[in-house]
Tab-separated table of C-alpha atoms in Angstrom:
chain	number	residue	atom	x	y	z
A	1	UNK	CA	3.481	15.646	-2.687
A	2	UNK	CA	2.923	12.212	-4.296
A	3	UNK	CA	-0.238	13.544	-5.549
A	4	UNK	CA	1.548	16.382	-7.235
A	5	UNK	CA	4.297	14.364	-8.613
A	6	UNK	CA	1.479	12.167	-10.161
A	7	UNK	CA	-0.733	14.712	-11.755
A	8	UNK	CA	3.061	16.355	-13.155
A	9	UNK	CA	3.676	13.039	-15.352
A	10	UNK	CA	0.105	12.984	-16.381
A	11	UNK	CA	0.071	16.476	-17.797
A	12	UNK	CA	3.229	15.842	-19.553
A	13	UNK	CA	2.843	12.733	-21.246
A	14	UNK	CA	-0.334	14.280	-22.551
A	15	UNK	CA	1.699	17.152	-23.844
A	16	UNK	CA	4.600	14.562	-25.110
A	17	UNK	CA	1.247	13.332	-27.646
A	18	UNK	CA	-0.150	16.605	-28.818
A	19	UNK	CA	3.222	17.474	-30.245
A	20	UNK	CA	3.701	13.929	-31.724
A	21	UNK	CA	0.149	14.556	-33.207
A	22	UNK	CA	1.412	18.069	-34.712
A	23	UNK	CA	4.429	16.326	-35.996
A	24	UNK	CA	2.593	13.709	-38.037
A	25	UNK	CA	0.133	16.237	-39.337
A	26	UNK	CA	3.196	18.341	-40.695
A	27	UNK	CA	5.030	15.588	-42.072
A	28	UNK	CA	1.602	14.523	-43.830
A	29	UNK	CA	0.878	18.026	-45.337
A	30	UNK	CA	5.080	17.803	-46.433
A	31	UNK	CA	4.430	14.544	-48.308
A	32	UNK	CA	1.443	15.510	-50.363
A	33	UNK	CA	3.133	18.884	-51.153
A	34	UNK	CA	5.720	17.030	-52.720
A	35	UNK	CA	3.588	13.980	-53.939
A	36	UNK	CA	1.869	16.727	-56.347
A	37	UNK	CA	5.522	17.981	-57.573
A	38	UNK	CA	6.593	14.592	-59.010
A	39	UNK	CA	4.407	13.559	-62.378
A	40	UNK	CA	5.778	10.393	-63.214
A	41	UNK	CA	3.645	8.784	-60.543
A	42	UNK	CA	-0.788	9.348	-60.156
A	43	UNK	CA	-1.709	10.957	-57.199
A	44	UNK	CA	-3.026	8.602	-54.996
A	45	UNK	CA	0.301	5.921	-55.469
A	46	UNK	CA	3.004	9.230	-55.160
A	47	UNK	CA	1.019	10.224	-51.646
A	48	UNK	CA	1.287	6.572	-49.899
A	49	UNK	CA	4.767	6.309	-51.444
A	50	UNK	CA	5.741	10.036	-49.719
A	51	UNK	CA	3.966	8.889	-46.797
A	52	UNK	CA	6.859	9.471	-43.737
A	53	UNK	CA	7.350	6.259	-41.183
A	54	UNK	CA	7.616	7.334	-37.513
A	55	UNK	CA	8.950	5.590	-34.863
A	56	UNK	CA	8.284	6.920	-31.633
A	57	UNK	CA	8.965	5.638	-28.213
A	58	UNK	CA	6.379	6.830	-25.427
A	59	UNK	CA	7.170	7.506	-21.742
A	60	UNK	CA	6.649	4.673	-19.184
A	61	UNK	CA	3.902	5.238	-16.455
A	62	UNK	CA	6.022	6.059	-13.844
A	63	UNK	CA	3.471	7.306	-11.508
A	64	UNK	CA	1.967	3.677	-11.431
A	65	UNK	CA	4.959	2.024	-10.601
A	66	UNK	CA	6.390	4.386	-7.885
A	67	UNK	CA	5.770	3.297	-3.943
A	68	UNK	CA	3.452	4.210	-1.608
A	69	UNK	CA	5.075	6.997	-0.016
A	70	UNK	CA	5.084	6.238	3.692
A	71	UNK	CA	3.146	8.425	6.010
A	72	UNK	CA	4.727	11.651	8.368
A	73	UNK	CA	6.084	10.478	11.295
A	74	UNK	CA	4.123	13.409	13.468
A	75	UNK	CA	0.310	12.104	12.400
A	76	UNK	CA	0.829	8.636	14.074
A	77	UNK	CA	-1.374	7.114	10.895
A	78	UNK	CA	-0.650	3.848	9.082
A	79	UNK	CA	-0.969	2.812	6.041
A	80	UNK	CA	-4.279	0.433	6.862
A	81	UNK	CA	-5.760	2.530	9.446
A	82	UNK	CA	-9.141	3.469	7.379
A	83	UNK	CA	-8.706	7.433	6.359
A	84	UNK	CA	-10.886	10.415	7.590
A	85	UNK	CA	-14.559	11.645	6.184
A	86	UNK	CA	-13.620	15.027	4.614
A	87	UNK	CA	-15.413	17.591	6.882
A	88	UNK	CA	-18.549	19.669	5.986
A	89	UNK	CA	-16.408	22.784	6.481
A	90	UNK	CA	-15.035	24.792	3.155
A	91	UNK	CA	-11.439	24.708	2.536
A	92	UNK	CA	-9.586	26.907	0.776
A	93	UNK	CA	-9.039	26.964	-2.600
A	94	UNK	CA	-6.165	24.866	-4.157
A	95	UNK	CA	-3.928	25.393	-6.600
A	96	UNK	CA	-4.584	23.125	-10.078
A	97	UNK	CA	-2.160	21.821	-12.337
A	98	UNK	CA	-2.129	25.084	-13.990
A	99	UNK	CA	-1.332	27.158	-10.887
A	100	UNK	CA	-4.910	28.674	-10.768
A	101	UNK	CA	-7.010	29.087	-8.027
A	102	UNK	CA	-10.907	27.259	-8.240
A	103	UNK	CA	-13.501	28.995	-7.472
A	104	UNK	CA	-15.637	28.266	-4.592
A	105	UNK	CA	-19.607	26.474	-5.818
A	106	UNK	CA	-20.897	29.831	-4.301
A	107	UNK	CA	-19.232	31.607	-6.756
A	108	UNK	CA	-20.591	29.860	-9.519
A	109	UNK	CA	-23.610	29.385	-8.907
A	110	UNK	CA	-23.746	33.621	-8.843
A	111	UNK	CA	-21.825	33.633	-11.739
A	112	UNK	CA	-24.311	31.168	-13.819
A	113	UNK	CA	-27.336	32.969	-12.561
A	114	UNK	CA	-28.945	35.328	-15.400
A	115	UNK	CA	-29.233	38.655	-14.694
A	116	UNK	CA	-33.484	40.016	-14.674
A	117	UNK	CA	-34.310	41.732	-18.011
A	118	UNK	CA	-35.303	44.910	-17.199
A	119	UNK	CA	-38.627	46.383	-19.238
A	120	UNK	CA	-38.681	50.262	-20.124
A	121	UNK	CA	-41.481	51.839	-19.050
A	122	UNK	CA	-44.192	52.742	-21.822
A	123	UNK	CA	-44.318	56.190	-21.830
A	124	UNK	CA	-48.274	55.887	-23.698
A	125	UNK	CA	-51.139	55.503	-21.177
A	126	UNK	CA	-52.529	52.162	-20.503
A	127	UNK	CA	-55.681	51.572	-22.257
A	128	UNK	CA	-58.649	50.889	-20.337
A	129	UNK	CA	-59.703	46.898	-20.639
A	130	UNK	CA	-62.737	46.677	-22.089
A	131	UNK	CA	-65.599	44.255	-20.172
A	132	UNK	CA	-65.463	40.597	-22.070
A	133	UNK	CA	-69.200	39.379	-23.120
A	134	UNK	CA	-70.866	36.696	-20.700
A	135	UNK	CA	-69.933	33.671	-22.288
A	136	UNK	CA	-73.588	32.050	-23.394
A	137	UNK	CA	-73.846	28.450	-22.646
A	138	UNK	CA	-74.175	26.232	-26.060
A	139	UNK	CA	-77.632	24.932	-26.014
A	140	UNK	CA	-77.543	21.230	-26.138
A	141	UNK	CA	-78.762	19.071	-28.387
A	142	UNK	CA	-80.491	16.686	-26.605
A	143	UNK	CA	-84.234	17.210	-26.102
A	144	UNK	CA	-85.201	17.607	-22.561
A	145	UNK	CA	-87.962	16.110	-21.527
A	146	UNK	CA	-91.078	18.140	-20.527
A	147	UNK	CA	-92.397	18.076	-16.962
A	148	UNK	CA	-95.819	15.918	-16.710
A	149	UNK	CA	-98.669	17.880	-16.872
A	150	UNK	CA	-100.622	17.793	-13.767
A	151	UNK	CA	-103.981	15.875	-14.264
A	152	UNK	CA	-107.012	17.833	-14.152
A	153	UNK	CA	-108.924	17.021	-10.818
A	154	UNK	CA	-112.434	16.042	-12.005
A	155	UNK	CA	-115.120	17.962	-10.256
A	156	UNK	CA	-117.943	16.283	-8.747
A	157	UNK	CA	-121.462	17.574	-9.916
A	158	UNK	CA	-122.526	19.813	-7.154
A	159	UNK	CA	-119.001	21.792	-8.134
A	160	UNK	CA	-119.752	21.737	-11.823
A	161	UNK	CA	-122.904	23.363	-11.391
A	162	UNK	CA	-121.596	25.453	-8.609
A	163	UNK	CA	-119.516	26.787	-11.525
A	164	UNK	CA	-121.964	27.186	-14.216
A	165	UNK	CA	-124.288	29.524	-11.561
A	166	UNK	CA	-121.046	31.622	-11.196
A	167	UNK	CA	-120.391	31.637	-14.935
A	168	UNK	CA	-124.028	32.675	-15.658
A	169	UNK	CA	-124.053	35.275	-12.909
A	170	UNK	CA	-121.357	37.167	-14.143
A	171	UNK	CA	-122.589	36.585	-17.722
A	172	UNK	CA	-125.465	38.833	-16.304
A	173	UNK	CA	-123.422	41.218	-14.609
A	174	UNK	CA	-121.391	42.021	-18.102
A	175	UNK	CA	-124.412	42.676	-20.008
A	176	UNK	CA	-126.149	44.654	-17.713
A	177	UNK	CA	-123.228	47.012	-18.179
A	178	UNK	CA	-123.165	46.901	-21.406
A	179	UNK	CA	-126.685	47.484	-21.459
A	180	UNK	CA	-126.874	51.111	-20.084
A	181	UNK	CA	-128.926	52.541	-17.784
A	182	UNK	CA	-131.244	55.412	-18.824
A	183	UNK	CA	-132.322	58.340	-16.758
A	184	UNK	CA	-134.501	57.987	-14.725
A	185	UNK	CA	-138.217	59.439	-15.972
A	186	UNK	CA	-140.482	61.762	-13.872
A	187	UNK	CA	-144.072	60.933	-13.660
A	188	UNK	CA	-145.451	61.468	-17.004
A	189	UNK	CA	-149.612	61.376	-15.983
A	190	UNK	CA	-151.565	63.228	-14.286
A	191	UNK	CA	-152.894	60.213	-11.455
A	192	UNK	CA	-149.063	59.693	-11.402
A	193	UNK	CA	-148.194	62.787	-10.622
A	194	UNK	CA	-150.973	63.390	-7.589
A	195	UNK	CA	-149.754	60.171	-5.843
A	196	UNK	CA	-145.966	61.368	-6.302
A	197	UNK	CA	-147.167	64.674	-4.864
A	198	UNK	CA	-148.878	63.196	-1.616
A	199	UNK	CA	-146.022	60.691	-0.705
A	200	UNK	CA	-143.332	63.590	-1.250
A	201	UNK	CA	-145.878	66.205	0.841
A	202	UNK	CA	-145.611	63.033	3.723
A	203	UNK	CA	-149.669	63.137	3.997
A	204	UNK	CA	-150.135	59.593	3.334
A	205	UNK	CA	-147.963	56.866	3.730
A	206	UNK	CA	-146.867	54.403	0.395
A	207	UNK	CA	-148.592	51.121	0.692
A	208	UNK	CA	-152.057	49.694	-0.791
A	209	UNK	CA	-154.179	51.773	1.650
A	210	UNK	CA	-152.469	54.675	0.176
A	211	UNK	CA	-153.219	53.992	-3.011
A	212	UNK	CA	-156.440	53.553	-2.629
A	213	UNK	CA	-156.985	56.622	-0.654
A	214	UNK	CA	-155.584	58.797	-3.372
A	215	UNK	CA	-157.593	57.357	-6.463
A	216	UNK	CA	-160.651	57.715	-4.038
A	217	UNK	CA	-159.361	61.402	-3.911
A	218	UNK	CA	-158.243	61.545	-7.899
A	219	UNK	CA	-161.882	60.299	-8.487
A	220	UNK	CA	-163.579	63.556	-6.590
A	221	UNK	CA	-161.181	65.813	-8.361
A	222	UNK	CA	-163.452	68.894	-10.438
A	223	UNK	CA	-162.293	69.367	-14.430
A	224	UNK	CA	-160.303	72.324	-13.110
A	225	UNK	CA	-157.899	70.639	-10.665
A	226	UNK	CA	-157.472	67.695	-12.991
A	227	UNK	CA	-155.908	70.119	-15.905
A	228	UNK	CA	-153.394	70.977	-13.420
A	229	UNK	CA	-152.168	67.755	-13.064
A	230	UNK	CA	-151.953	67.311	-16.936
A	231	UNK	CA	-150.358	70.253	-17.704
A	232	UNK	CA	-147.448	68.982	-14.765
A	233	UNK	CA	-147.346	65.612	-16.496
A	234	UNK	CA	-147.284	66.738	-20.007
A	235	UNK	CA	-144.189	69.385	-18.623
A	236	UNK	CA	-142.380	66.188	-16.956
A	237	UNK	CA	-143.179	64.584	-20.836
A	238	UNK	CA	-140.899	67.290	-22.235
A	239	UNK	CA	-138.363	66.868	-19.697
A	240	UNK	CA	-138.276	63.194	-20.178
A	241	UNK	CA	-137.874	63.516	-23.929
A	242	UNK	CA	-135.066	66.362	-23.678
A	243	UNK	CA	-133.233	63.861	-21.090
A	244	UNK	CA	-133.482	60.823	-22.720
A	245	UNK	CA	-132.185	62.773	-26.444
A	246	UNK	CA	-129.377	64.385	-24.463
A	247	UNK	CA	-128.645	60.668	-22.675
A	248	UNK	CA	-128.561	58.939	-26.092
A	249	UNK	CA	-126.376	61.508	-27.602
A	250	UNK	CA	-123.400	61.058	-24.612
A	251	UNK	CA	-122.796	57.315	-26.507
A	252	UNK	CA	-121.724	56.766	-29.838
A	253	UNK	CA	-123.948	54.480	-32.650
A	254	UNK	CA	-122.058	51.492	-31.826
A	255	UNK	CA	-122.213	51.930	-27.907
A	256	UNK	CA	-126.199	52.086	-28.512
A	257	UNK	CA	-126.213	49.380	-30.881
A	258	UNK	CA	-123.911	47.128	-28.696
A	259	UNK	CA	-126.707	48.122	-25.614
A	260	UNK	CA	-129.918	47.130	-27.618
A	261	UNK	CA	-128.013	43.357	-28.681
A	262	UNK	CA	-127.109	43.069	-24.649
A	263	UNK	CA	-130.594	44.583	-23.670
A	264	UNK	CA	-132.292	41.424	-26.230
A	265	UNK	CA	-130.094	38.911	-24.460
A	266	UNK	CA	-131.598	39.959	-21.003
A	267	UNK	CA	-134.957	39.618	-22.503
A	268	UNK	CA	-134.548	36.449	-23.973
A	269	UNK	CA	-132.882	35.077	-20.231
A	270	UNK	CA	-136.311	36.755	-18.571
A	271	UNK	CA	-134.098	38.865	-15.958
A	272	UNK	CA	-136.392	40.881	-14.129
A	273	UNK	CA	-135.990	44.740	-15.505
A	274	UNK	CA	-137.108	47.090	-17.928
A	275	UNK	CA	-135.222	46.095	-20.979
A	276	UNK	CA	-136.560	47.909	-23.932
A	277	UNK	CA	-134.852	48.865	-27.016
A	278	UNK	CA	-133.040	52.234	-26.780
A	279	UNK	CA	-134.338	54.361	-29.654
A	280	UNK	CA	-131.340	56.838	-31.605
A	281	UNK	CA	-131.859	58.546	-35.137
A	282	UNK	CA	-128.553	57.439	-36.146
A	283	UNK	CA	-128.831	54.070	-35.551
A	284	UNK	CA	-128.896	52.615	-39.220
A	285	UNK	CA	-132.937	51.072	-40.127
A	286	UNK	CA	-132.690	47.024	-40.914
A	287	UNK	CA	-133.316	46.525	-44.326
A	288	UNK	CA	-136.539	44.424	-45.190
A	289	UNK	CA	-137.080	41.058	-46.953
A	290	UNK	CA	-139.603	40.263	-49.926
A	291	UNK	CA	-142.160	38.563	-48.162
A	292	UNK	CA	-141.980	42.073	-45.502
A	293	UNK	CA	-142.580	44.246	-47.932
A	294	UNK	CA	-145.669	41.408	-49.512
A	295	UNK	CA	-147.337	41.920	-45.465
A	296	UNK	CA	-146.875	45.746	-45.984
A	297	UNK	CA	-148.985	45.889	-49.079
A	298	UNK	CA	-151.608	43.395	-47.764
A	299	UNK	CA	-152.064	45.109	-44.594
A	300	UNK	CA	-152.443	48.501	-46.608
A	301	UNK	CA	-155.167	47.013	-48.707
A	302	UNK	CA	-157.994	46.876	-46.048
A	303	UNK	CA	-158.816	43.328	-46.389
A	304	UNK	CA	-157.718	42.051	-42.742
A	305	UNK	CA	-159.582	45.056	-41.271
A	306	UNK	CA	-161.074	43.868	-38.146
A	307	UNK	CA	-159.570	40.557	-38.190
A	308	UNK	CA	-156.962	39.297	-35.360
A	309	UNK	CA	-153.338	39.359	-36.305
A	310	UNK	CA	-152.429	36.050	-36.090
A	311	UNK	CA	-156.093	34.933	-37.912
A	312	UNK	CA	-154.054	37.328	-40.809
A	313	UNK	CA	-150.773	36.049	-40.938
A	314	UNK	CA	-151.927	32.742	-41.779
A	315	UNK	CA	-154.119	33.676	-44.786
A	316	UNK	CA	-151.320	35.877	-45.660
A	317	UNK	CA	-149.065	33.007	-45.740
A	318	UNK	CA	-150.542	31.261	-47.678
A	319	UNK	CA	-151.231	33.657	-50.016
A	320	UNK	CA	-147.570	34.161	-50.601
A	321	UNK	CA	-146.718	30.698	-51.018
A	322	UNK	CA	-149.512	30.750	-53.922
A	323	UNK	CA	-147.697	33.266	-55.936
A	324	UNK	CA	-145.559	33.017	-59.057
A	325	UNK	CA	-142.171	33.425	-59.343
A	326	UNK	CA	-142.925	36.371	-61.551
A	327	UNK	CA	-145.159	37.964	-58.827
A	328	UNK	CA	-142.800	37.711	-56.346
A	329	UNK	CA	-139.829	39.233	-58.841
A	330	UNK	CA	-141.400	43.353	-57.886
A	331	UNK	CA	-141.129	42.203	-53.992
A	332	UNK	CA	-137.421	40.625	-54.388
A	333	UNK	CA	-136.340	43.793	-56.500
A	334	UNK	CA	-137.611	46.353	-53.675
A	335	UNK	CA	-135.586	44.115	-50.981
A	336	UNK	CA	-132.228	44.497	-53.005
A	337	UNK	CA	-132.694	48.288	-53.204
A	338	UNK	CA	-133.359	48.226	-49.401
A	339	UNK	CA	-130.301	46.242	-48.769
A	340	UNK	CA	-128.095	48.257	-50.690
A	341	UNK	CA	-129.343	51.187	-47.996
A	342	UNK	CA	-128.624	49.781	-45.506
A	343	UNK	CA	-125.616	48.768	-46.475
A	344	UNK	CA	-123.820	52.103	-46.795
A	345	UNK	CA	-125.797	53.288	-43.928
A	346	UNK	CA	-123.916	50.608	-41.628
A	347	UNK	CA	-120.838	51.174	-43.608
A	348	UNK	CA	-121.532	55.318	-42.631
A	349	UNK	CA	-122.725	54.771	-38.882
A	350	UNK	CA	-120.648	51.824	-37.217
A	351	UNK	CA	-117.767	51.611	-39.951
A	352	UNK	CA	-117.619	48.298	-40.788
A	353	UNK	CA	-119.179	45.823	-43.779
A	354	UNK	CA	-122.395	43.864	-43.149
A	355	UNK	CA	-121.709	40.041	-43.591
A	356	UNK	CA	-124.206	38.486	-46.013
A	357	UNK	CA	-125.515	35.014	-45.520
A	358	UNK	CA	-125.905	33.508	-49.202
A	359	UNK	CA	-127.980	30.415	-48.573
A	360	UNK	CA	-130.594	32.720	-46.271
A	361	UNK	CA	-130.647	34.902	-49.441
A	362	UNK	CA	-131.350	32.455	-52.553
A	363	UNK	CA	-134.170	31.053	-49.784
A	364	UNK	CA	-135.889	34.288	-49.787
């Protein structure tokens, strides 16, 4: 009750000032009305001289100076015993100074709480999300360094010629294929043909002894049986020839001409074979120098006739080297016309340009 009683006084003195505040604000707006009516004063000096005086006498503080009410007689409490802890349980709700009922923290906490937005749903179809591009690592700037190269192992000398045989061998190998191998030939005389007879007949076996035996035998032959064995060998010619054009023909120019260069190389290395040139029509005739053509005419003259060749070339030399400029102008002129042949003949056949050497020319 003395709580009551205090928060009563409270509420009223601070009613008692909000009118006294009203009152002064009317009696200010009353003044400056009037302050503007008069003229024979400005406006600023007629305002403070309209300006009201109040004198107002506020309430005392009663509730400060009232005693402490004394406590029931029923709780058995005095005034110094040390008061309860309010309990954890909610009481109800009191009344305030304005006769309404507080609401309980529950209450306001729901009542603060914002209510979910709610989305309408999109009546258009989701669209599908399209795959995002591997992101690509920025190369950086900074030069890496490069792994050491592994040193070469040096290889002792049985190993580097260890690897030379293997180089040369297959060396070999590749132009022996390049090389072609021709048909093989069937015995193309007469002797050739009797001992090829006998071995295949099984009458004698193939070893010196044979081969004696059957020229002993080739030896006794009469004029008759020996023009049997020619006209086999000179049929086995024929066949040979017909082969061998019919062989050539299955390549093309630059197949054969490839073949003769690989079939020179083999010569030159002295591998054991038969490595002679392969002969074709189409391949394209080499063109001739001036001092060929010189040799050509000399040799058609008759005045080596019976002389060796080499015994020739020499005085032939140096007959050449003994002729004018002038002289030797006819020979150089018929080497130009043959090199312009055979220039558009390799330009026909193989289909590519022959590749002069200048210096080898103004020599010659």
């Amino acid at each position: 009750m003395a709580l009551l009683g205090t928060r009563a006084l409270a509420r009223l003195s601070h009613l008692s000032s909000q009118c006294l505040d009203k009152r002064v604000s009317l009696a200010w707006n009353i003044a400056r009305v009037s302050a503007q009516q008069t003229s024979s004063l400005g406006g600023h000096e007629a305002i403070c001289a309209a300006r009201p005086t109040f004198n107002v006498s506020l309430p005392s503080r009663l509730y400060a100076t009232n005693a402490v009410s004394r406590p029931k007689a029923h709780t058995g409490r005095t005034t110094s015993a040390p008061r309860k802890k309010a309990s954890t349980t909610t009481k109800a709700p009191t009344a305030g100074a304005q006769g309404r009922p507080k609401k309980p923290a529950a209450e306001k906490a729901t009542a603060k709480a914002p209510k979910p937005r709610t989305t309408k749903a999109s009546t258009s179809k989701a669209k599908p999300k399209t795959k995002s591009k591997p992101r690509t690592r920025a190369k950086s700037t900074k030069a890496r360094k490069k792994p050491a190269k592994a040193k070469k192992r040096r290889l002792t000398p049985e190993q580097v010629e260890k690897k030379a045989k293997q180089k040369n061998r297959q060396a070999i190998k590749d132009l022996k294929v390049k090389a072609l191998t021709p048909p093989k030939k069937l015995p193309s005389t007469a002797y050739v043909v009797f001992i090829a007879e006998r071995t295949q007949k099984g009458g004698a076996a193939a070893g010196p002894s044979a081969i004696k035996e059957c020229a002993r035998i080739y030896k006794s032959f009469s004029p008759e049986e020996r023009e049997h064995y020619n006209h086999i060998a000179n049929q086995n010619k024929a066949t040979n020839q017909a082969r061998y054009r019919e062989w050539i023909r299955s390549f093309t120019p630059t197949q054969i001409y490839e073949a003769n260069n690989a079939r020179l190389s083999l010569k030159k290395k002295k591998i054991s074979g038969s490595w002679t040139k392969l002969e074709d029509e189409r391949l394209a005739k080499r063109a001739r120098n001036n001092y060929s053509y010189f040799v050509k005419d000399r040799f058609k003259s008759g005045d080596f006739a019976g002389m060796g060749l080499a015994e020739a070339a020499k005085l032939m030399g140096g007959e050449w080297r003994a002729l004018s400029a002038n002289e030797k102008q006819a020979y150089s002129r018929r080497a130009e016309e043959d090199m312009a042949r055979y220039d558009q003949e390799v330009k026909a056949v193989y289909n590519r340009d022959v590749k002069h050497n200048a210096a080898k020319a103004a020599a010659a």
